[in-house]
Amino acid sequence: LRKGADNARGDDTGKLKAAVVLWVDIMVGPSIPPLRTDSKVERGLDNDNTGRLLCPGEYSWDDLSKIRDGDGDYLVTAQSWPNFMYQGYVCDIDDAEEGLFKSPILIKAFKYLFTSPSSASEVTSNPQDSHRPTKRARTQTTSTRSNVAALIGMDKVTPRAIAYVAVQVKCYRYTVQTIDFSHIEFYTAIIDFFEATPGPLAQAKADELLAWWNK
C-alpha cells in the first residue's frame, strides 16, 4: 500500500510539471530564464517568477538576496504561507488570511489532479477571479474513465485534499535553497489550519473557507 501511494504521489508530481510551467507563464508572465519541465535548476528561488510565488507572504521579494541566502530573518519555513496560496499571489500583511487557499494555481492543480486536466482550464488567469472547485467539476466524468475523485470515493473537498495539492505544487518549485523545508510539516500545518484552530472564531472562518471550496 505504501509503495502504491508513493507511486501515485510521484505520478501526480510528474503530471503537474508541464502544466505548472504553462500556468506560471500565463498567470504571472514568461520567466527569465525560461522554465523547463525536465529540470529544477532554474526554478524555485532561483527564478524571479517562481521565487515570488514561493516567497512567504510576510516577506517582500525585494529582499530576495536575503531570502535566497537563507538569512536568519528571512527563512522559508513550513510555518509560513507562500504567496502562491493567495488569491492575488500576495499576502495582505494586515489580514494574512484574506484570500488564503484561493489562488488560481491551487484551484487549477486541484482540478487537474482530482477531476481532469481539461477541468483545470475552467480557471482563468486573472488571480482576482473567484474559482471554486464546483460540484459539477468535482463529479465530472468522461466516457472513457472516472476521475480520481470518483475513483477514491471523494464526494467533497477535505483539508487533506487541499494540503496534498499544495504540497504537490510546492514540490514542483522545490530547489536546493529550500532543502531544509519540511513538506510533511507544511502538509500538517495546512490540515491544522482547518482542524486545530485556536478558538471558535478561527474555526468558523476555517469552516467558511472549506464551505467555499465545496460550493
mmCIF file of C-alpha atoms in Angstrom:
data_model
loop_
_atom_site.group_PDB
_atom_site.id
_atom_site.type_symbol
_atom_site.label_atom_id
_atom_site.label_comp_id
_atom_site.label_asym_id
_atom_site.label_seq_id
_atom_site.Cartn_x
_atom_site.Cartn_y
_atom_site.Cartn_z
ATOM 1 C CA LEU A 1 0.000 0.000 0.000
ATOM 2 C CA ARG A 2 2.798 2.405 0.904
ATOM 3 C CA LYS A 3 4.591 1.658 -2.368
ATOM 4 C CA GLY A 4 1.381 2.252 -4.279
ATOM 5 C CA ALA A 5 0.797 5.559 -2.507
ATOM 6 C CA ASP A 6 4.375 6.658 -3.187
ATOM 7 C CA ASN A 7 3.988 5.782 -6.863
ATOM 8 C CA ALA A 8 0.736 7.747 -7.037
ATOM 9 C CA ARG A 9 2.358 10.821 -5.487
ATOM 10 C CA GLY A 10 5.259 10.560 -7.904
ATOM 11 C CA ASP A 11 2.853 10.258 -10.811
ATOM 12 C CA ASP A 12 0.958 13.362 -9.662
ATOM 13 C CA THR A 13 4.179 15.348 -9.371
ATOM 14 C CA GLY A 14 5.198 14.257 -12.850
ATOM 15 C CA LYS A 15 1.843 15.186 -14.357
ATOM 16 C CA LEU A 16 1.976 18.669 -12.857
ATOM 17 C CA LYS A 17 5.426 19.554 -14.207
ATOM 18 C CA ALA A 18 4.433 20.680 -17.682
ATOM 19 C CA ALA A 19 1.084 22.032 -16.514
ATOM 20 C CA VAL A 20 2.525 24.340 -13.860
ATOM 21 C CA VAL A 21 5.115 25.715 -16.294
ATOM 22 C CA LEU A 22 2.276 26.751 -18.591
ATOM 23 C CA TRP A 23 0.169 28.169 -15.747
ATOM 24 C CA VAL A 24 3.009 30.271 -14.345
ATOM 25 C CA ASP A 25 3.847 31.657 -17.783
ATOM 26 C CA ILE A 26 0.199 32.571 -18.409
ATOM 27 C CA MET A 27 -0.729 33.839 -14.949
ATOM 28 C CA VAL A 28 2.500 35.539 -13.897
ATOM 29 C CA GLY A 29 4.333 36.066 -17.171
ATOM 30 C CA PRO A 30 7.209 34.428 -19.051
ATOM 31 C CA SER A 31 10.151 33.532 -16.829
ATOM 32 C CA ILE A 32 13.755 34.591 -17.296
ATOM 33 C CA PRO A 33 15.423 32.150 -17.564
ATOM 34 C CA PRO A 34 12.575 30.181 -19.174
ATOM 35 C CA LEU A 35 11.054 27.435 -17.043
ATOM 36 C CA ARG A 36 11.705 23.872 -18.189
ATOM 37 C CA THR A 37 9.664 20.757 -17.483
ATOM 38 C CA ASP A 38 12.717 18.497 -17.270
ATOM 39 C CA SER A 39 14.845 20.439 -14.783
ATOM 40 C CA LYS A 40 14.515 22.057 -11.357
ATOM 41 C CA VAL A 41 17.750 24.015 -11.660
ATOM 42 C CA GLU A 42 16.134 27.207 -12.929
ATOM 43 C CA ARG A 43 13.040 27.049 -10.737
ATOM 44 C CA GLY A 44 12.257 27.903 -7.148
ATOM 45 C CA LEU A 45 14.038 30.845 -5.574
ATOM 46 C CA ASP A 46 16.494 30.961 -8.491
ATOM 47 C CA ASN A 47 13.721 32.140 -10.786
ATOM 48 C CA ASP A 48 12.078 35.518 -10.235
ATOM 49 C CA ASN A 49 8.542 34.352 -11.093
ATOM 50 C CA THR A 50 8.540 31.106 -9.125
ATOM 51 C CA GLY A 51 10.546 32.806 -6.378
ATOM 52 C CA ARG A 52 7.832 35.411 -5.885
ATOM 53 C CA LEU A 53 5.231 32.651 -5.692
ATOM 54 C CA LEU A 54 7.283 30.659 -3.174
ATOM 55 C CA CYS A 55 8.171 33.693 -1.084
ATOM 56 C CA PRO A 56 6.473 33.620 2.349
ATOM 57 C CA GLY A 57 3.666 36.156 2.386
ATOM 58 C CA GLU A 58 5.118 38.140 5.263
ATOM 59 C CA TYR A 59 8.332 38.896 3.346
ATOM 60 C CA SER A 60 8.974 41.267 0.475
ATOM 61 C CA TRP A 61 10.523 39.747 -2.638
ATOM 62 C CA ASP A 62 12.549 42.959 -2.829
ATOM 63 C CA ASP A 63 14.666 41.298 -0.129
ATOM 64 C CA LEU A 64 15.295 38.376 -2.476
ATOM 65 C CA SER A 65 19.033 38.230 -1.802
ATOM 66 C CA LYS A 66 18.401 37.631 1.907
ATOM 67 C CA ILE A 67 15.675 35.099 1.167
ATOM 68 C CA ARG A 68 17.842 33.218 -1.330
ATOM 69 C CA ASP A 69 20.836 33.243 1.008
ATOM 70 C CA GLY A 70 18.820 31.813 3.895
ATOM 71 C CA ASP A 71 19.228 34.853 6.137
ATOM 72 C CA GLY A 72 18.051 34.016 9.650
ATOM 73 C CA ASP A 73 15.438 36.776 9.488
ATOM 74 C CA TYR A 74 14.116 35.565 6.126
ATOM 75 C CA LEU A 75 13.811 31.808 6.470
ATOM 76 C CA VAL A 76 11.442 29.897 4.195
ATOM 77 C CA THR A 77 9.719 27.502 6.582
ATOM 78 C CA ALA A 78 6.670 25.270 6.645
ATOM 79 C CA GLN A 79 5.043 27.623 9.136
ATOM 80 C CA SER A 80 4.725 30.447 6.601
ATOM 81 C CA TRP A 81 2.164 30.572 3.811
ATOM 82 C CA PRO A 82 3.808 31.141 0.400
ATOM 83 C CA ASN A 83 2.335 33.685 -1.987
ATOM 84 C CA PHE A 84 1.165 31.030 -4.452
ATOM 85 C CA MET A 85 -1.560 30.071 -1.958
ATOM 86 C CA TYR A 86 -3.194 33.514 -2.029
ATOM 87 C CA GLN A 87 -5.908 34.614 -4.428
ATOM 88 C CA GLY A 88 -3.877 37.533 -5.772
ATOM 89 C CA TYR A 89 -0.491 35.842 -5.163
ATOM 90 C CA VAL A 90 0.192 38.383 -2.442
ATOM 91 C CA CYS A 91 -0.447 38.404 1.295
ATOM 92 C CA ASP A 92 -2.283 41.262 2.989
ATOM 93 C CA ILE A 93 0.012 41.967 5.924
ATOM 94 C CA ASP A 94 -2.923 43.413 7.872
ATOM 95 C CA ASP A 95 -5.001 40.267 7.301
ATOM 96 C CA ALA A 96 -2.818 37.272 6.487
ATOM 97 C CA GLU A 97 -5.847 35.028 5.937
ATOM 98 C CA GLU A 98 -7.505 37.204 3.292
ATOM 99 C CA GLY A 99 -7.545 35.225 0.036
ATOM 100 C CA LEU A 100 -5.579 32.348 1.571
ATOM 101 C CA PHE A 101 -6.118 28.964 -0.164
ATOM 102 C CA LYS A 102 -7.973 30.686 -3.020
ATOM 103 C CA SER A 103 -5.233 31.105 -5.616
ATOM 104 C CA PRO A 104 -5.955 30.170 -9.242
ATOM 105 C CA ILE A 105 -2.873 27.937 -9.373
ATOM 106 C CA LEU A 106 -4.015 25.996 -6.302
ATOM 107 C CA ILE A 107 -7.527 25.597 -7.724
ATOM 108 C CA LYS A 108 -6.135 24.588 -11.116
ATOM 109 C CA ALA A 109 -3.894 21.965 -9.532
ATOM 110 C CA PHE A 110 -6.792 20.557 -7.512
ATOM 111 C CA LYS A 111 -8.958 20.211 -10.602
ATOM 112 C CA TYR A 112 -6.068 18.845 -12.647
ATOM 113 C CA LEU A 113 -5.337 16.084 -10.130
ATOM 114 C CA PHE A 114 -8.788 15.190 -8.823
ATOM 115 C CA THR A 115 -11.156 15.819 -11.744
ATOM 116 C CA SER A 116 -9.396 16.159 -15.097
ATOM 117 C CA PRO A 117 -6.760 18.263 -16.863
ATOM 118 C CA SER A 118 -9.487 19.785 -19.028
ATOM 119 C CA SER A 119 -11.435 20.975 -15.978
ATOM 120 C CA ALA A 120 -8.388 22.955 -14.856
ATOM 121 C CA SER A 121 -8.801 25.130 -17.943
ATOM 122 C CA GLU A 122 -12.032 26.478 -16.426
ATOM 123 C CA VAL A 123 -9.886 28.602 -14.116
ATOM 124 C CA THR A 124 -8.886 31.848 -15.812
ATOM 125 C CA SER A 125 -5.537 33.574 -15.495
ATOM 126 C CA ASN A 126 -6.963 36.507 -13.526
ATOM 127 C CA PRO A 127 -5.867 35.972 -9.897
ATOM 128 C CA GLN A 128 -8.676 38.217 -8.654
ATOM 129 C CA ASP A 129 -11.381 35.975 -10.079
ATOM 130 C CA SER A 130 -13.155 33.567 -7.761
ATOM 131 C CA HIS A 131 -12.703 29.947 -8.827
ATOM 132 C CA ARG A 132 -14.405 27.458 -6.583
ATOM 133 C CA PRO A 133 -13.985 23.779 -7.476
ATOM 134 C CA THR A 134 -17.676 23.421 -8.297
ATOM 135 C CA LYS A 135 -19.720 20.305 -7.686
ATOM 136 C CA ARG A 136 -20.022 19.788 -11.417
ATOM 137 C CA ALA A 137 -16.265 19.783 -11.779
ATOM 138 C CA ARG A 138 -15.729 17.509 -8.793
ATOM 139 C CA THR A 139 -18.083 14.851 -10.108
ATOM 140 C CA GLN A 140 -17.301 15.252 -13.798
ATOM 141 C CA THR A 141 -16.638 12.018 -15.668
ATOM 142 C CA THR A 142 -15.656 11.171 -19.192
ATOM 143 C CA SER A 143 -16.822 8.412 -21.465
ATOM 144 C CA THR A 144 -13.543 6.569 -21.024
ATOM 145 C CA ARG A 145 -12.817 6.689 -17.314
ATOM 146 C CA SER A 146 -13.909 8.106 -13.985
ATOM 147 C CA ASN A 147 -11.999 10.965 -12.469
ATOM 148 C CA VAL A 148 -9.740 10.434 -9.472
ATOM 149 C CA ALA A 149 -12.234 11.919 -7.009
ATOM 150 C CA ALA A 150 -14.862 9.406 -8.107
ATOM 151 C CA LEU A 151 -12.419 6.502 -8.044
ATOM 152 C CA ILE A 152 -11.388 7.164 -4.439
ATOM 153 C CA GLY A 153 -14.908 7.999 -3.288
ATOM 154 C CA MET A 154 -14.171 11.647 -2.520
ATOM 155 C CA ASP A 155 -17.509 13.438 -2.623
ATOM 156 C CA LYS A 156 -16.298 16.669 -1.037
ATOM 157 C CA VAL A 157 -13.140 18.727 -0.724
ATOM 158 C CA THR A 158 -11.294 17.977 2.512
ATOM 159 C CA PRO A 159 -8.421 19.723 4.324
ATOM 160 C CA ARG A 160 -6.186 16.764 3.460
ATOM 161 C CA ALA A 161 -7.005 17.100 -0.229
ATOM 162 C CA ILE A 162 -6.146 20.810 -0.162
ATOM 163 C CA ALA A 163 -2.934 20.074 1.745
ATOM 164 C CA TYR A 164 -1.963 17.336 -0.707
ATOM 165 C CA VAL A 165 -2.412 19.638 -3.697
ATOM 166 C CA ALA A 166 -0.484 22.480 -2.041
ATOM 167 C CA VAL A 167 2.428 20.144 -1.318
ATOM 168 C CA GLN A 168 2.421 18.909 -4.909
ATOM 169 C CA VAL A 169 2.589 22.477 -6.224
ATOM 170 C CA LYS A 170 5.298 23.343 -3.700
ATOM 171 C CA CYS A 171 7.303 20.236 -4.622
ATOM 172 C CA TYR A 172 7.270 21.267 -8.261
ATOM 173 C CA ARG A 173 9.053 24.504 -7.395
ATOM 174 C CA TYR A 174 11.437 22.905 -4.886
ATOM 175 C CA THR A 175 15.107 23.860 -5.161
ATOM 176 C CA VAL A 176 18.296 23.466 -3.175
ATOM 177 C CA GLN A 177 17.756 26.744 -1.306
ATOM 178 C CA THR A 178 14.667 25.306 0.370
ATOM 179 C CA ILE A 179 16.282 21.963 1.174
ATOM 180 C CA ASP A 180 15.501 22.379 4.887
ATOM 181 C CA PHE A 181 11.834 22.978 4.133
ATOM 182 C CA SER A 182 9.715 20.147 5.555
ATOM 183 C CA HIS A 183 6.872 19.187 3.251
ATOM 184 C CA ILE A 184 5.471 16.943 5.977
ATOM 185 C CA GLU A 185 5.259 19.910 8.353
ATOM 186 C CA PHE A 186 3.759 22.018 5.567
ATOM 187 C CA TYR A 187 1.096 19.371 4.918
ATOM 188 C CA THR A 188 0.322 19.121 8.632
ATOM 189 C CA ALA A 189 0.187 22.900 9.067
ATOM 190 C CA ILE A 190 -2.476 23.177 6.365
ATOM 191 C CA ILE A 191 -4.606 20.479 7.972
ATOM 192 C CA ASP A 192 -4.176 22.148 11.368
ATOM 193 C CA PHE A 193 -5.362 25.433 9.867
ATOM 194 C CA PHE A 194 -8.724 23.778 9.282
ATOM 195 C CA GLU A 195 -8.892 21.247 12.107
ATOM 196 C CA ALA A 196 -6.793 22.549 15.017
ATOM 197 C CA THR A 197 -7.837 26.173 15.204
ATOM 198 C CA PRO A 198 -7.043 28.328 18.259
ATOM 199 C CA GLY A 199 -10.676 29.122 19.024
ATOM 200 C CA PRO A 200 -14.313 29.311 17.875
ATOM 201 C CA LEU A 201 -13.837 32.406 15.695
ATOM 202 C CA ALA A 202 -10.902 30.875 13.827
ATOM 203 C CA GLN A 203 -12.821 27.614 13.445
ATOM 204 C CA ALA A 204 -15.798 29.463 11.997
ATOM 205 C CA LYS A 205 -13.530 31.129 9.417
ATOM 206 C CA ALA A 206 -11.903 27.805 8.552
ATOM 207 C CA ASP A 207 -15.309 26.166 8.157
ATOM 208 C CA GLU A 208 -16.441 29.029 5.925
ATOM 209 C CA LEU A 209 -13.374 28.600 3.729
ATOM 210 C CA LEU A 210 -13.921 24.856 3.444
ATOM 211 C CA ALA A 211 -17.567 25.504 2.566
ATOM 212 C CA TRP A 212 -16.350 27.876 -0.185
ATOM 213 C CA TRP A 213 -14.340 25.028 -1.671
ATOM 214 C CA ASN A 214 -17.408 22.793 -1.607
ATOM 215 C CA LYS A 215 -19.999 25.160 -3.094
#
